[in-house]
Short mmCIF file of C-alpha atoms in Angstrom, two decimals:
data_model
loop_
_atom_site.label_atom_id
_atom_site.label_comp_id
_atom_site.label_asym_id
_atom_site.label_seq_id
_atom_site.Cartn_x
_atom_site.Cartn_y
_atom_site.Cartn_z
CA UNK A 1 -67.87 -149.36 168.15
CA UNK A 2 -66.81 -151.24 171.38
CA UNK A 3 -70.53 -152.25 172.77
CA UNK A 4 -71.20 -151.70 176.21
CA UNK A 5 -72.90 -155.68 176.34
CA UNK A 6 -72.41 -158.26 173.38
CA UNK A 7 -75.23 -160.65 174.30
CA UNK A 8 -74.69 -162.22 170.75
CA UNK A 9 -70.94 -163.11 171.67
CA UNK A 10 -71.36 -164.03 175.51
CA UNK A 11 -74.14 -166.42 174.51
CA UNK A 12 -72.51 -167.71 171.19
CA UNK A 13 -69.34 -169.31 173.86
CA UNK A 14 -71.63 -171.96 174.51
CA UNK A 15 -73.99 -172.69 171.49
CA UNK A 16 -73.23 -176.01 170.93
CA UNK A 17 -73.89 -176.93 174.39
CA UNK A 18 -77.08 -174.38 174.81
CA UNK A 19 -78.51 -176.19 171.47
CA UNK A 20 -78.16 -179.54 172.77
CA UNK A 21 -79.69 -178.16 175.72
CA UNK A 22 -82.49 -176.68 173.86
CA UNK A 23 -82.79 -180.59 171.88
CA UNK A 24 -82.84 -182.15 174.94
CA UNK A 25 -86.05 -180.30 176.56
CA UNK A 26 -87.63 -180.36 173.19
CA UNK A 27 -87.72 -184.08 172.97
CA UNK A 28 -88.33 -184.59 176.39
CA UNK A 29 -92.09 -183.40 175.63
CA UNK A 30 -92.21 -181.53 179.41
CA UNK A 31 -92.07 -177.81 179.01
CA UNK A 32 -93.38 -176.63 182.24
CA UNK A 33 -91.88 -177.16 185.89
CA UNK A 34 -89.84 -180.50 184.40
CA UNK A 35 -86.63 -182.23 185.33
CA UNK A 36 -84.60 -179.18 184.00
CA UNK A 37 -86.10 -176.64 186.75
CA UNK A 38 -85.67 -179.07 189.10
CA UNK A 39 -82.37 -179.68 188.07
CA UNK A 40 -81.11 -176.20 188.31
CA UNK A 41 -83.06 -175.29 191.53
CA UNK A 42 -80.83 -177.92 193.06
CA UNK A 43 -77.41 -176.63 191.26
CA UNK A 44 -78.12 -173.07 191.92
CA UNK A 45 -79.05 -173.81 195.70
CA UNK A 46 -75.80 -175.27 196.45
CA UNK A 47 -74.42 -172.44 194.49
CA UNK A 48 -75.53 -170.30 196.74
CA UNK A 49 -75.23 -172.38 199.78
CA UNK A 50 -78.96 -172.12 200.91
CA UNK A 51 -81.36 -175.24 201.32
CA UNK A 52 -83.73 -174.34 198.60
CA UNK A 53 -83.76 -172.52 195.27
CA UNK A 54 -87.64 -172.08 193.54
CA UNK A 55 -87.54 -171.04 189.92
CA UNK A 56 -89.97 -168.42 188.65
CA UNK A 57 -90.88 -166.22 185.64
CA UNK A 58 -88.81 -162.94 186.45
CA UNK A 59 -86.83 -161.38 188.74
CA UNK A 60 -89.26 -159.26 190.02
CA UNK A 61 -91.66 -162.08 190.68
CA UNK A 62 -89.32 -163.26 192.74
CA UNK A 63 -89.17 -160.47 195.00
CA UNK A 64 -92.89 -160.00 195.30
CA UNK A 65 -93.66 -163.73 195.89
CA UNK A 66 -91.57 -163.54 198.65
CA UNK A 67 -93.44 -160.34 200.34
CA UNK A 68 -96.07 -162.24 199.28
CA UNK A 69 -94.98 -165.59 200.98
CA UNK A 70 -94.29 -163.64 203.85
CA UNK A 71 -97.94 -162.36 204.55
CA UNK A 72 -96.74 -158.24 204.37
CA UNK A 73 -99.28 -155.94 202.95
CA UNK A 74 -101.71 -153.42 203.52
CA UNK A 75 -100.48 -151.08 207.05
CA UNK A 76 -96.29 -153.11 206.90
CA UNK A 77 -93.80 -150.99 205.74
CA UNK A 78 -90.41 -152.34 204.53
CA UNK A 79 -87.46 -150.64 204.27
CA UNK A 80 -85.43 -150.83 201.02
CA UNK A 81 -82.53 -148.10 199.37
CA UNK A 82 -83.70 -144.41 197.49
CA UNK A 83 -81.15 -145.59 194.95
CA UNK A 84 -81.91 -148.65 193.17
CA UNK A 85 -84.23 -149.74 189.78
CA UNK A 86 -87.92 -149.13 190.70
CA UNK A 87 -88.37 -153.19 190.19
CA UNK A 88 -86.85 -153.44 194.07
CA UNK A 89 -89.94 -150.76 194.98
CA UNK A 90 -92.93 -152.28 192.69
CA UNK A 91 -91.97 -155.35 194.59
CA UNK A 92 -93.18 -153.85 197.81
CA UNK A 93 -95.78 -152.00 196.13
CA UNK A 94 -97.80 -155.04 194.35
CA UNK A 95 -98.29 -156.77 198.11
CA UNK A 96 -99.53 -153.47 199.34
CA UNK A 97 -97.47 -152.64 201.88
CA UNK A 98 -95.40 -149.45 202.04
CA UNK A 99 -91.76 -148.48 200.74
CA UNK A 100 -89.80 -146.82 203.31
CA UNK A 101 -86.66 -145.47 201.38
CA UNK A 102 -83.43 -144.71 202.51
CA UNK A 103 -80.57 -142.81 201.12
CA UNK A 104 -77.24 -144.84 200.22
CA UNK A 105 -73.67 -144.74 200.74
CA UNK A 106 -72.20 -142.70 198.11
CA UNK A 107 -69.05 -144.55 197.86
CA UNK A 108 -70.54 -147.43 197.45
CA UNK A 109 -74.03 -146.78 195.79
CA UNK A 110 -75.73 -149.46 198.20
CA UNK A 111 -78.11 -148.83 201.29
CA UNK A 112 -75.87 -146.66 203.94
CA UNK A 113 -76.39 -148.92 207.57
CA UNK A 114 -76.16 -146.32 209.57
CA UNK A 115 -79.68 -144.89 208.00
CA UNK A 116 -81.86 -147.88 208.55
CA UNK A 117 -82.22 -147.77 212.23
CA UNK A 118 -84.50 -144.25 212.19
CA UNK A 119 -86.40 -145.31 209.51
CA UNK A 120 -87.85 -147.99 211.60
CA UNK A 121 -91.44 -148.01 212.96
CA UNK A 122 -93.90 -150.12 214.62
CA UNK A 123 -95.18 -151.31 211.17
CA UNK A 124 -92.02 -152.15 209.52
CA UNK A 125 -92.03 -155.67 209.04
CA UNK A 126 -88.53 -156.40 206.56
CA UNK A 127 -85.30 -154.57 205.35
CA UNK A 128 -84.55 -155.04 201.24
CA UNK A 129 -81.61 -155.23 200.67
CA UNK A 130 -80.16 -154.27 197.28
CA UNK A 131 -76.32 -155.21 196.09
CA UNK A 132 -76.43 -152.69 193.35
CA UNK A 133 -73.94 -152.74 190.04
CA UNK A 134 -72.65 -156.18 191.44
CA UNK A 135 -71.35 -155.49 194.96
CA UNK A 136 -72.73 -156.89 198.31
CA UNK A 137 -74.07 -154.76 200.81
CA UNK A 138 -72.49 -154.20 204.59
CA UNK A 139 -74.71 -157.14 206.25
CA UNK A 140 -73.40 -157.33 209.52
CA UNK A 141 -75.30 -154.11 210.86
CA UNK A 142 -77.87 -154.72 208.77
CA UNK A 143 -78.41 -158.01 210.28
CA UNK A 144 -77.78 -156.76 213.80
CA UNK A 145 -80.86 -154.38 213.16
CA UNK A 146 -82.88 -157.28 211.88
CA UNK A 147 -81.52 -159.30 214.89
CA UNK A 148 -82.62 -156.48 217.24
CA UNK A 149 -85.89 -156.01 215.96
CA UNK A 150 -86.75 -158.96 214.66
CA UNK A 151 -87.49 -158.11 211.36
CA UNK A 152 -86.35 -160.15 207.63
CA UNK A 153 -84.08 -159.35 205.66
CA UNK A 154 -85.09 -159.56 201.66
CA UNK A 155 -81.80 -159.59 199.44
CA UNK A 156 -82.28 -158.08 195.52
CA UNK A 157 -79.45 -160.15 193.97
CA UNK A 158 -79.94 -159.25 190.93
CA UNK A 159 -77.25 -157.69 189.88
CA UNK A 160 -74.97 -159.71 192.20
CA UNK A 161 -74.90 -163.08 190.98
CA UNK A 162 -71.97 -165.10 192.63
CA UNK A 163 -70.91 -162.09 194.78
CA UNK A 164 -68.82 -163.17 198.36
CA UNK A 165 -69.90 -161.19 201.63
CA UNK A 166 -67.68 -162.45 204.61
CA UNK A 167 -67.45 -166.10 202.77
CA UNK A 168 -71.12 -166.31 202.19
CA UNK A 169 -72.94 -165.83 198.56
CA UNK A 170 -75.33 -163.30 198.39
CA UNK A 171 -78.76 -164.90 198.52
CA UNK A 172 -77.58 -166.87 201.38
CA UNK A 173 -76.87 -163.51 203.66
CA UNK A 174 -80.50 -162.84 204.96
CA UNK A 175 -84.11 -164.73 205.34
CA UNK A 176 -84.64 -164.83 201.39
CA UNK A 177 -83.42 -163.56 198.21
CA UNK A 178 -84.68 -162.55 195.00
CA UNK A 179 -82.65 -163.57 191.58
CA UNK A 180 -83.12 -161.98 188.11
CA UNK A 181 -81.60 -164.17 185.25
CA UNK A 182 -82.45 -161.03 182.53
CA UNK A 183 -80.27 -162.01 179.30
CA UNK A 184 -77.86 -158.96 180.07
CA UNK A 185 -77.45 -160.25 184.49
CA UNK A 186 -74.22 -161.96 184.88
CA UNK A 187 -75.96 -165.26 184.47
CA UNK A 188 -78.82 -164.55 182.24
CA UNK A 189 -81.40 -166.93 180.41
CA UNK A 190 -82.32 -166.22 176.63
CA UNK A 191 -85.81 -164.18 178.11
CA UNK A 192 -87.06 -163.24 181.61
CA UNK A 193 -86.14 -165.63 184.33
CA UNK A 194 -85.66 -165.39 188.18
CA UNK A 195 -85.64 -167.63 191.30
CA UNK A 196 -86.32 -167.21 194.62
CA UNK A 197 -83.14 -168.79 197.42
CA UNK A 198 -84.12 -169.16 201.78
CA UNK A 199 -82.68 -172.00 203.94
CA UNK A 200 -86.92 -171.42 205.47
CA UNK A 201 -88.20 -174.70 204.53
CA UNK A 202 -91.81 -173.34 205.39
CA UNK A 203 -91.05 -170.40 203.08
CA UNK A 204 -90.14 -172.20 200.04
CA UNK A 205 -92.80 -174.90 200.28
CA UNK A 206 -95.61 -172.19 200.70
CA UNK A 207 -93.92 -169.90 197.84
CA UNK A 208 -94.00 -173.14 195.73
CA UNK A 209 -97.02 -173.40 195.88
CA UNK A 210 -98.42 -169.74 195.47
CA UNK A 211 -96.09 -169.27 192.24
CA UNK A 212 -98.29 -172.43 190.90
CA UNK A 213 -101.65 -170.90 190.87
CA UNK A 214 -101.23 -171.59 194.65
CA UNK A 215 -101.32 -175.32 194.66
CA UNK A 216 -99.16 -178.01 195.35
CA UNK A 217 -101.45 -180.34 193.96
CA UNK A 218 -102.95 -180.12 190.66
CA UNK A 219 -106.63 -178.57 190.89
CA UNK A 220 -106.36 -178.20 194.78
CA UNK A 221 -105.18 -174.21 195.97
CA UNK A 222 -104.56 -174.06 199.32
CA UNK A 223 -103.28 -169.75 198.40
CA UNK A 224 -104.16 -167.62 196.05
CA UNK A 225 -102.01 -167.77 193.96
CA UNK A 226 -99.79 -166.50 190.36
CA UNK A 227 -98.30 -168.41 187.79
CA UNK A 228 -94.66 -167.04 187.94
CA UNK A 229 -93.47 -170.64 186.87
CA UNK A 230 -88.74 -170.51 185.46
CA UNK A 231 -89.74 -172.47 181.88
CA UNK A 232 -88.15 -175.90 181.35
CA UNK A 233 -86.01 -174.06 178.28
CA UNK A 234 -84.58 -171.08 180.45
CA UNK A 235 -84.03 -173.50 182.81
CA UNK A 236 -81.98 -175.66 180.89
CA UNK A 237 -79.93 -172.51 179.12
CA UNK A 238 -78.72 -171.32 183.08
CA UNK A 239 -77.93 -174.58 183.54
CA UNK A 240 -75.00 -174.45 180.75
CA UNK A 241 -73.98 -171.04 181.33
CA UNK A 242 -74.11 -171.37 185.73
CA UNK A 243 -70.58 -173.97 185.79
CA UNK A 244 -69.29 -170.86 184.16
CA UNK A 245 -70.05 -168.09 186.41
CA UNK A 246 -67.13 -167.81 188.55
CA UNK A 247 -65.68 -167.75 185.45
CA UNK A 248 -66.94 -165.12 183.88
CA UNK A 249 -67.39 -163.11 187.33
CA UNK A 250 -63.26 -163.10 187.48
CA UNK A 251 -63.10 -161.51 183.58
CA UNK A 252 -65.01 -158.99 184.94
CA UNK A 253 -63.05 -158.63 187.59
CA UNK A 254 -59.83 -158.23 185.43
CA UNK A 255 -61.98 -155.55 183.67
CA UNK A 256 -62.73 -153.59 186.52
CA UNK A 257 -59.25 -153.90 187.91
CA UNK A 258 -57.91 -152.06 185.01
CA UNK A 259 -59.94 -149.81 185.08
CA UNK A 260 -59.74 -148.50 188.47
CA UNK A 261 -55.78 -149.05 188.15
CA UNK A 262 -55.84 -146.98 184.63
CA UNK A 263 -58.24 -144.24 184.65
CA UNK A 264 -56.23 -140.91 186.16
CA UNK A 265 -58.58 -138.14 184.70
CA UNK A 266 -59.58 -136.61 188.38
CA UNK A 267 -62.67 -135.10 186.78
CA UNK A 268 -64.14 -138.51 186.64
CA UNK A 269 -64.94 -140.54 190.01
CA UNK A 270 -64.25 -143.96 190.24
CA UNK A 271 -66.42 -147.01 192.01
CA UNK A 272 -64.81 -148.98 194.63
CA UNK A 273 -65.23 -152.29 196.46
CA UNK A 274 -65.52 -152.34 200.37
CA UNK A 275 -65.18 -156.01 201.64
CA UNK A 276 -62.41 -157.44 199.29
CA UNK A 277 -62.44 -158.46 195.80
CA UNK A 278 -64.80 -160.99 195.67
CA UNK A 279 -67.82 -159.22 197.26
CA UNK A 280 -68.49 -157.62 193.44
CA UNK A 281 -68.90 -159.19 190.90
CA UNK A 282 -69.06 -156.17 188.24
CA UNK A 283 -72.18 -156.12 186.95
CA UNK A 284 -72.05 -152.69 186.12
CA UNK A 285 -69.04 -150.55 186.22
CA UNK A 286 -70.46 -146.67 187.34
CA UNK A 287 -68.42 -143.93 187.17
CA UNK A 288 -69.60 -140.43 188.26
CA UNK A 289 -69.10 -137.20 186.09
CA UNK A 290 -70.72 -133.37 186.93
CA UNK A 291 -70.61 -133.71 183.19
CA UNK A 292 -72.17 -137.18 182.37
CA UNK A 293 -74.37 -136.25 179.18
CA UNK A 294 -71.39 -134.04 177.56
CA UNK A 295 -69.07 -137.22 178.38
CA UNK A 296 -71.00 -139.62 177.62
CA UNK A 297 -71.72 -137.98 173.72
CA UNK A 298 -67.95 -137.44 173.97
CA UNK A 299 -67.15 -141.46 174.38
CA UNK A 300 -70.26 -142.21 171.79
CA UNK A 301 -67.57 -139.93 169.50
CA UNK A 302 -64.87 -142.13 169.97
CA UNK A 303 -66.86 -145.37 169.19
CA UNK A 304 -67.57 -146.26 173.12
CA UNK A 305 -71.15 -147.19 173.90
CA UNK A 306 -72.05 -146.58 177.54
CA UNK A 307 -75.18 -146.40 179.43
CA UNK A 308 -77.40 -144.63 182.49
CA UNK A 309 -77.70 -146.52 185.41
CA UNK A 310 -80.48 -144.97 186.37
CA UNK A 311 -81.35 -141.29 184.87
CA UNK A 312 -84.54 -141.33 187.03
CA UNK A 313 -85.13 -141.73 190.94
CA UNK A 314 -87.68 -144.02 191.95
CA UNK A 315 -89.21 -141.56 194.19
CA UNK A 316 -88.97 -138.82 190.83
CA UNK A 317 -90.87 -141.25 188.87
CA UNK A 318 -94.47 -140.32 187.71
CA UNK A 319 -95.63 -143.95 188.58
CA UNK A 320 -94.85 -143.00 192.67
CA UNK A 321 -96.32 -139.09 191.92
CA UNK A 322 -97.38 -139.49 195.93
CA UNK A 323 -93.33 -139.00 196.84
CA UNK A 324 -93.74 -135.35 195.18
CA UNK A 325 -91.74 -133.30 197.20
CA UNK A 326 -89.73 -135.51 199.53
CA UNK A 327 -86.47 -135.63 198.91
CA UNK A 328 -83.74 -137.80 198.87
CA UNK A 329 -80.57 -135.41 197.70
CA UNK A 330 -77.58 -138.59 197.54
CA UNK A 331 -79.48 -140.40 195.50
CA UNK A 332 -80.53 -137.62 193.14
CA UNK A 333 -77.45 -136.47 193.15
CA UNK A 334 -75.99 -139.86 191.61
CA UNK A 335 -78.82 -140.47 189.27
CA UNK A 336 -77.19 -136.90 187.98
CA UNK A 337 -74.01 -138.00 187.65
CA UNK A 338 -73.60 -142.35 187.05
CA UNK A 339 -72.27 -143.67 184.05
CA UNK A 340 -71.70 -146.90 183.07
CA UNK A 341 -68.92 -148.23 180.88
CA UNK A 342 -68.56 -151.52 179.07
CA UNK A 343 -67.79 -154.61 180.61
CA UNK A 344 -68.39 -157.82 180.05
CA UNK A 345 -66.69 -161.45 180.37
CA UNK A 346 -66.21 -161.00 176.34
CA UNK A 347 -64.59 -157.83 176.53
CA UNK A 348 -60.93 -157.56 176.02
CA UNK A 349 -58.18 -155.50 177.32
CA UNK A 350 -57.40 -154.24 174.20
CA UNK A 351 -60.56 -152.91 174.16
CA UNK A 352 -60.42 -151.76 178.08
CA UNK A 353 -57.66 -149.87 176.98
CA UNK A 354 -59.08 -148.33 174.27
CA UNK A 355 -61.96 -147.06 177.02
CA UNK A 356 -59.37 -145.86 179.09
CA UNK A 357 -57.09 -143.75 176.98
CA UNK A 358 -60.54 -142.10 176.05
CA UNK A 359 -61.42 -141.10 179.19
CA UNK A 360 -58.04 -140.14 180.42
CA UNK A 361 -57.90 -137.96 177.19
CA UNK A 362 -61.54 -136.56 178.09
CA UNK A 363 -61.17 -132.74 178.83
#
């Protein structure tokens, strides 16, 4: 069976240094918000080329602290893609304010630009962003908008990890950007980990302190706050695995590439990157099939584990029952049809090949 992610195998590259790693914090006798968060939230800034970096507990923490941050709640609405995982949506809904959806490109699964502008109202307050499977969104008209109407601009990075718009990381395109560090992401902890990146130095002092029970001083809470705190031993695992990113990001890339260069069934649509090479990073590789459930039992046949990507719509899920009836037809349409196959920075071509000659033989 070719596996559609070997966690086991991407982690095992670097044991020796992720159990030194592990040694390290465990002697140190700090566990919580030590040298090894602060470490990383330095190394992952300049990463990404913004001015701060704040660890916390979970990618979707990190989106809702920043709404959070940010004030937006009850009567703000915030505009963020129909087709994306509902974590990008819960984020708005946990702060109260309202999730205005709009439809994507269907070329490139992310938030089409030319959509945002009518969705905009008196109350909307921010634009999420989402660079879904791995690739970055078109920014420039969605930061003329912001510009404009002088609104923020919330990136969900993560599935993008490392990914190049117009020379600039994603997480350093808008006002502030959320990170997921899931064990399956493209950099990925050994549990839940996320962190927040803004060049706003008011932002990330403020979000600082909320995501410490709201203080920046022990036993004095100037917010109300959460304890969404990146632990000393995730913090110390990224910190291994981050010098390897680019790395890693370019095997997928040499995945991807032959795939899109080898798969010639025309009953199967292929993904494609916009804005050169380097704005994906291959997170996911989706392709699109009228027939995705009697394909995808077909690959499972030939020893090919694949996965959905997302078989569910936010707005069809029973958790947002008040969207009953509206309808958003691209992005149902692709939550129909997505597949994705396996990729990973462990997986060979040998094995790409083997992927390939299935499909192409798929009839």
């Amino acid at each position: 069976m070719i596996p559609f992610l070997d966690l086991k195998e991407i982690n095992m590259r670097h044991v020796k240094e992720i159990q030194e790693a592990l040694n390290k914090v465990l002697h140190s006798g700090w566990y919580i918000l030590g040298k090894e968060v602060e470490l990383f939230e330095k190394e992952y800034g300049e990463y990404c080329g913004t001015e701060h970096c704040i660890g916390v507990a979970n990618g979707l923490d990190a989106l809702s602290l920043i709404i959070k941050a940010y004030g937006f709640g009850e009567g703000d609405e915030i505009i963020v893609p129909s087709n994306t995982y509902i974590a990008s949506i819960l984020a708005i809904s946990y702060n109260g304010a309202t999730p205005i959806l709009v439809e994507p490109d269907p070329t490139t699964f992310n938030i089409d630009p030319t959509k945002i502008e009518k969705k905009i109202t008196a109350k909307t307050k921010a634009f999420m962003v989402v660079h879904l499977y791995g690739q970055s969104c078109d920014m420039d008209p969605i930061c003329n908008l912001a510009e404009k109407y002088n609104l923020k601009i919330i990136e969900d990075c993560a599935q993008a990890h490392g990914a190049i718009y117009n020379g600039k990381r994603v997480g350093n395109l808008g006002h502030a950007a959320g990170f997921s560090f899931y064990p399956g992401k493209n950099l990925g902890a050994l549990g839940d980990a996320g962190a927040i990146t803004t060049n706003d130095e008011e932002l990330a002092t403020r979000i600082r302190a909320i995501r410490n029970y709201g203080s920046h001083k022990k036993y004095f809470n100037m917010f109300k706050g959460v304890n969404s705190r990146l632990d000393e031993l995730h913090a110390a695992v990224l910190r291994v695995k981050l010098p390897y990113l680019d790395q890693d990001n370019e095997s997928r890339r040499e995945i991807a590439k032959f795939y899109l260069d080898n798969i010639s069934n025309h009953r199967i649509s292929l993904p494609r990157y916009e804005f050169g090479e380097k704005s994906h990073v291959w997170h996911l590789f989706v392709i699109r099939s009228e027939e995705r459930e009697k394909l995808q039992q077909y690959l499972s046949e030939r020893g090919i584990q694949t996965l959905i990507h997302y078989p569910i719509p936010p707005h069809k899920q029973e958790a947002y029952k008040e969207w009953i009836g509206h309808q958003y037809d691209i992005s149902e349409l692709l939550h129909q049809q997505v597949l994705s196959l396996p990729i990973s920075p462990v997986m060979s071509l040998d094995e790409a090949k083997i992927v390939v000659e299935a499909l192409n033989d798929y009839k």
